[in-house]
Amino acid sequence: QVQLVESGGGLVQPGGSLRLSCVTSEMIFINVYTLGWYRQAPGKQRELVADITSGGSTNYADSVKGRFTISRDNAKNKITAYLQMNNLKPEDTAVYYCNVKPPVGPANYWGQGTQVTVSS
């Protein structure tokens, strides 16, 4: 079982920036897991924002390309990941969740989420 803890959410004005962090608990082989940031706005389905493989390949939702950057640090048996969010827009308002999953198999782990609110 893996625990994930997100932090860094908050209230920011349009055009502002936030950096979200996600730290996993220690687990052998977790460094090969893909890490993703998802978000869920009220009344909407959870959607992928960005993900990053163990090799560093990244993937972004079209709505955040050029504004958000995902990164990760692989310590021994642990991942620390970040989501740098720039030029935030009101439509970025959501609960942001960190997720890790292995290259194969059904395992899937989620954090508790952190609220991001973009409003003037």
Coordinates of N, CA and C in Angstrom, one line a residue:
Q1 N 0.8 -1.2 0.0 CA 0.0 0.0 0.0 C 0.9 1.2 0.0
V2 N 0.5 2.2 -0.8 CA 1.3 3.4 -0.9 C 0.4 4.6 -0.5
Q3 N 1.0 5.5 0.3 CA 0.3 6.7 0.7 C 0.9 7.9 -0.1
L4 N 0.0 8.8 -0.5 CA 0.4 10.0 -1.2 C -0.1 11.2 -0.4
V5 N 0.7 12.2 -0.3 CA 0.3 13.4 0.4 C 0.6 14.6 -0.5
E6 N -0.5 15.3 -0.8 CA -0.4 16.5 -1.7 C -0.4 17.8 -0.8
S7 N 0.2 18.8 -1.3 CA 0.2 20.1 -0.6 C 0.4 21.2 -1.6
G8 N 0.2 22.4 -1.2 CA 0.5 23.6 -2.0 C -0.7 24.3 -2.6
G9 N -1.9 23.7 -2.4 CA -3.1 24.4 -2.9 C -3.4 25.7 -2.2
G10 N -4.4 26.4 -2.7 CA -4.8 27.6 -2.1 C -5.6 28.5 -3.0
L11 N -5.8 29.7 -2.6 CA -6.5 30.8 -3.3 C -5.5 31.7 -4.1
V12 N -5.7 31.9 -5.3 CA -4.8 32.7 -6.1 C -5.6 33.5 -7.1
Q13 N -5.1 34.7 -7.5 CA -5.8 35.5 -8.5 C -5.5 35.0 -9.9
P14 N -6.4 35.3 -10.8 CA -6.1 34.9 -12.2 C -4.8 35.5 -12.7
G15 N -4.1 34.7 -13.4 CA -2.7 35.1 -13.8 C -1.6 34.7 -12.8
G16 N -2.0 34.3 -11.7 CA -1.0 33.9 -10.6 C -0.5 32.5 -10.8
S17 N 0.4 32.1 -9.8 CA 1.0 30.8 -9.9 C 0.9 30.1 -8.6
L18 N 0.9 28.8 -8.7 CA 1.0 27.9 -7.5 C 1.9 26.7 -7.9
R19 N 2.5 26.1 -6.9 CA 3.3 24.9 -7.1 C 2.7 23.8 -6.1
L20 N 2.2 22.8 -6.7 CA 1.7 21.6 -5.9 C 2.8 20.6 -5.7
S21 N 2.8 20.0 -4.5 CA 3.8 18.9 -4.3 C 3.0 17.6 -3.9
C22 N 3.7 16.5 -4.2 CA 3.1 15.2 -3.9 C 4.3 14.4 -3.4
V23 N 4.2 13.8 -2.2 CA 5.2 12.9 -1.7 C 4.6 11.6 -1.4
T24 N 5.3 10.5 -1.9 CA 4.8 9.2 -1.7 C 5.5 8.6 -0.4
S25 N 4.8 7.6 0.1 CA 5.5 6.8 1.2 C 6.5 5.9 0.5
E26 N 7.4 5.3 1.3 CA 8.4 4.4 0.7 C 7.8 3.1 0.3
M27 N 8.2 2.6 -0.9 CA 7.8 1.3 -1.3 C 8.7 0.8 -2.4
I28 N 9.2 -0.4 -2.3 CA 10.1 -0.9 -3.3 C 9.5 -0.9 -4.7
F29 N 10.3 -0.5 -5.7 CA 10.0 -0.4 -7.1 C 9.0 0.8 -7.4
I30 N 8.7 1.6 -6.5 CA 7.8 2.7 -6.8 C 8.4 3.7 -7.8
N31 N 9.7 3.7 -7.9 CA 10.4 4.6 -8.9 C 10.0 4.2 -10.3
V32 N 9.5 3.1 -10.6 CA 9.1 2.7 -12.0 C 7.7 3.1 -12.3
Y33 N 7.0 3.6 -11.2 CA 5.6 4.0 -11.4 C 5.4 5.3 -12.2
T34 N 4.3 5.4 -13.0 CA 4.0 6.7 -13.6 C 3.2 7.5 -12.5
L35 N 3.5 8.8 -12.5 CA 2.9 9.7 -11.6 C 2.0 10.7 -12.3
G36 N 0.8 10.9 -11.9 CA -0.1 11.8 -12.6 C -0.7 12.8 -11.6
W37 N -1.0 13.9 -12.2 CA -1.9 14.9 -11.5 C -3.2 14.9 -12.2
Y38 N -4.3 14.8 -11.4 CA -5.6 14.9 -11.9 C -6.4 16.0 -11.2
R39 N -7.5 16.4 -11.7 CA -8.3 17.4 -11.0 C -9.8 17.1 -11.2
Q40 N -10.5 17.6 -10.3 CA -12.0 17.4 -10.4 C -12.7 18.7 -9.9
A41 N -13.4 19.3 -10.8 CA -14.1 20.5 -10.5 C -15.6 20.1 -10.1
P42 N -16.3 21.0 -9.3 CA -17.6 20.6 -8.9 C -18.5 20.3 -10.1
G43 N -19.2 19.1 -10.0 CA -20.1 18.7 -11.0 C -19.5 18.2 -12.3
K44 N -18.2 18.0 -12.2 CA -17.5 17.4 -13.4 C -16.7 16.2 -13.0
Q45 N -16.3 15.4 -14.1 CA -15.6 14.2 -13.9 C -14.1 14.5 -13.6
R46 N -13.5 13.6 -12.9 CA -12.0 13.8 -12.7 C -11.3 13.7 -14.0
E47 N -10.3 14.5 -14.3 CA -9.6 14.5 -15.5 C -8.1 14.6 -15.3
L48 N -7.4 14.0 -16.3 CA -5.9 14.0 -16.2 C -5.5 15.4 -16.5
V49 N -4.6 16.0 -15.7 CA -3.9 17.2 -16.0 C -2.6 17.0 -16.7
A50 N -1.8 16.1 -16.1 CA -0.4 15.8 -16.6 C 0.1 14.6 -15.9
D51 N 0.9 13.9 -16.6 CA 1.6 12.7 -16.0 C 3.0 12.6 -16.5
I52 N 3.8 11.9 -15.7 CA 5.2 11.7 -16.0 C 5.6 10.3 -15.7
T53 N 6.3 9.7 -16.7 CA 6.8 8.3 -16.5 C 8.1 8.3 -15.7
S54 N 8.5 7.1 -15.3 CA 9.7 6.9 -14.6 C 10.9 7.4 -15.4
G55 N 10.8 7.4 -16.7 CA 11.9 7.8 -17.6 C 11.8 9.3 -17.8
G56 N 10.8 10.0 -17.4 CA 10.7 11.4 -17.5 C 9.8 11.9 -18.7
S57 N 9.2 11.0 -19.4 CA 8.3 11.4 -20.5 C 7.1 12.0 -19.9
T58 N 6.6 13.1 -20.5 CA 5.5 13.9 -19.9 C 4.3 13.9 -20.9
N59 N 3.2 14.2 -20.4 CA 2.0 14.3 -21.1 C 1.1 15.3 -20.4
Y60 N 0.5 16.2 -21.2 CA -0.3 17.3 -20.7 C -1.7 17.3 -21.3
A61 N -2.7 17.7 -20.6 CA -4.0 18.0 -21.1 C -3.8 19.3 -22.0
D62 N -4.6 19.4 -23.1 CA -4.5 20.5 -24.0 C -4.7 21.8 -23.2
S63 N -5.6 21.8 -22.3 CA -6.0 23.0 -21.6 C -4.9 23.6 -20.7
V64 N -3.9 22.8 -20.4 CA -2.8 23.3 -19.5 C -1.4 23.4 -20.2
K65 N -1.4 23.0 -21.4 CA -0.1 23.0 -22.2 C 0.5 24.4 -22.2
G66 N 1.7 24.6 -21.9 CA 2.4 25.9 -21.9 C 2.2 26.7 -20.7
R67 N 1.4 26.2 -19.8 CA 1.2 26.9 -18.5 C 1.6 26.0 -17.3
F68 N 1.4 24.7 -17.4 CA 1.7 23.8 -16.3 C 3.0 23.0 -16.6
T69 N 3.8 22.7 -15.6 CA 4.9 21.8 -15.8 C 5.0 20.8 -14.7
I70 N 5.0 19.5 -15.1 CA 5.1 18.4 -14.1 C 6.6 18.0 -14.0
S71 N 7.0 17.6 -12.8 CA 8.4 17.1 -12.6 C 8.4 16.1 -11.4
R72 N 9.4 15.3 -11.3 CA 9.5 14.4 -10.3 C 11.0 14.1 -9.9
D73 N 11.2 13.8 -8.6 CA 12.5 13.4 -8.1 C 12.3 12.0 -7.5
N74 N 13.2 11.1 -8.0 CA 13.2 9.7 -7.6 C 14.2 9.5 -6.6
A75 N 13.9 9.5 -5.3 CA 14.8 9.1 -4.3 C 14.6 7.6 -4.2
K76 N 15.5 6.9 -3.3 CA 15.4 5.5 -3.2 C 14.0 5.1 -2.7
N77 N 13.2 4.4 -3.5 CA 11.9 3.8 -3.1 C 10.9 4.9 -2.7
K78 N 11.0 6.1 -3.2 CA 10.1 7.2 -2.9 C 10.1 8.2 -4.1
I79 N 8.9 8.8 -4.3 CA 8.8 9.8 -5.3 C 8.4 11.1 -4.7
T80 N 9.0 12.2 -5.0 CA 8.5 13.6 -4.8 C 8.2 14.2 -6.1
A81 N 7.0 14.7 -6.3 CA 6.6 15.3 -7.6 C 6.0 16.7 -7.4
Y82 N 6.1 17.4 -8.5 CA 5.6 18.8 -8.4 C 4.7 19.1 -9.6
L83 N 3.8 20.0 -9.5 CA 3.1 20.6 -10.6 C 3.2 22.1 -10.5
Q84 N 4.0 22.7 -11.3 CA 4.1 24.1 -11.4 C 3.0 24.7 -12.2
M85 N 2.2 25.5 -11.7 CA 1.0 26.0 -12.4 C 1.2 27.6 -12.6
N86 N 1.3 28.0 -13.8 CA 1.5 29.4 -14.1 C 0.3 30.0 -14.9
N87 N 0.1 31.3 -14.9 CA -1.0 31.9 -15.6 C -2.3 31.2 -15.3
L88 N -2.6 31.0 -14.1 CA -3.8 30.3 -13.7 C -5.1 31.0 -14.1
K89 N -6.1 30.3 -14.4 CA -7.4 30.8 -14.9 C -8.5 30.3 -14.0
P90 N -9.6 31.0 -13.9 CA -10.7 30.5 -13.1 C -11.1 29.1 -13.4
E91 N -11.0 28.7 -14.6 CA -11.4 27.3 -15.0 C -10.4 26.3 -14.5
D92 N -9.3 26.7 -13.9 CA -8.4 25.7 -13.3 C -8.8 25.4 -11.9
T93 N -9.9 26.1 -11.4 CA -10.3 25.8 -10.0 C -10.9 24.4 -9.9
A94 N -10.3 23.6 -8.9 CA -10.7 22.2 -8.8 C -9.9 21.7 -7.6
V95 N -10.3 20.5 -7.2 CA -9.4 19.7 -6.3 C -8.4 18.9 -7.1
Y96 N -7.2 19.0 -6.8 CA -6.1 18.4 -7.5 C -5.6 17.2 -6.7
Y97 N -5.5 16.0 -7.5 CA -5.1 14.8 -6.9 C -3.9 14.2 -7.5
C98 N -3.0 13.6 -6.7 CA -1.8 13.0 -7.1 C -2.2 11.5 -7.2
N99 N -1.6 10.8 -8.2 CA -1.9 9.4 -8.5 C -0.6 8.7 -8.9
V100 N -0.4 7.5 -8.5 CA 0.7 6.7 -9.0 C 0.2 5.3 -9.4
K101 N 0.7 4.8 -10.5 CA 0.4 3.4 -10.9 C 1.5 2.8 -11.6
P102 N 1.7 1.5 -11.5 CA 2.8 0.8 -12.1 C 2.6 0.7 -13.6
P103 N 3.7 0.3 -14.4 CA 3.6 0.2 -15.8 C 2.6 -0.9 -16.2
V104 N 2.4 -2.0 -15.4 CA 1.5 -3.0 -15.7 C 0.8 -3.4 -14.4
G105 N -0.4 -3.9 -14.6 CA -1.2 -4.4 -13.4 C -2.2 -3.3 -13.0
P106 N -3.1 -3.8 -12.1 CA -4.3 -2.9 -11.7 C -4.1 -2.0 -10.6
A107 N -2.9 -2.0 -10.0 CA -2.7 -1.1 -8.8 C -2.8 0.4 -9.2
N108 N -3.4 1.1 -8.3 CA -3.7 2.5 -8.5 C -3.9 3.2 -7.2
Y109 N -3.1 4.2 -6.9 CA -3.1 4.9 -5.6 C -3.3 6.4 -5.8
W110 N -4.1 6.9 -4.8 CA -4.5 8.3 -4.9 C -4.2 9.0 -3.6
G111 N -3.9 10.3 -3.7 CA -3.8 11.1 -2.5 C -5.2 11.7 -2.1
Q112 N -5.2 12.5 -1.1 CA -6.4 13.0 -0.6 C -6.9 14.2 -1.3
G113 N -6.1 14.8 -2.1 CA -6.5 16.0 -2.8 C -6.1 17.3 -2.1
T114 N -5.9 18.3 -3.0 CA -5.6 19.7 -2.4 C -6.4 20.7 -3.3
Q115 N -7.1 21.6 -2.6 CA -8.0 22.5 -3.3 C -7.2 23.7 -3.9
V116 N -7.5 24.0 -5.2 CA -6.9 25.1 -5.9 C -8.1 26.0 -6.3
T117 N -8.1 27.2 -5.9 CA -9.2 28.2 -6.3 C -8.6 29.4 -6.9
V118 N -9.0 29.7 -8.1 CA -8.5 30.8 -8.9 C -9.7 31.8 -9.0
S119 N -9.5 32.9 -8.3 CA -10.6 33.9 -8.3 C -10.0 35.3 -7.9
S120 N -10.7 36.3 -8.4 CA -10.3 37.7 -8.1 C -11.2 38.2 -6.9

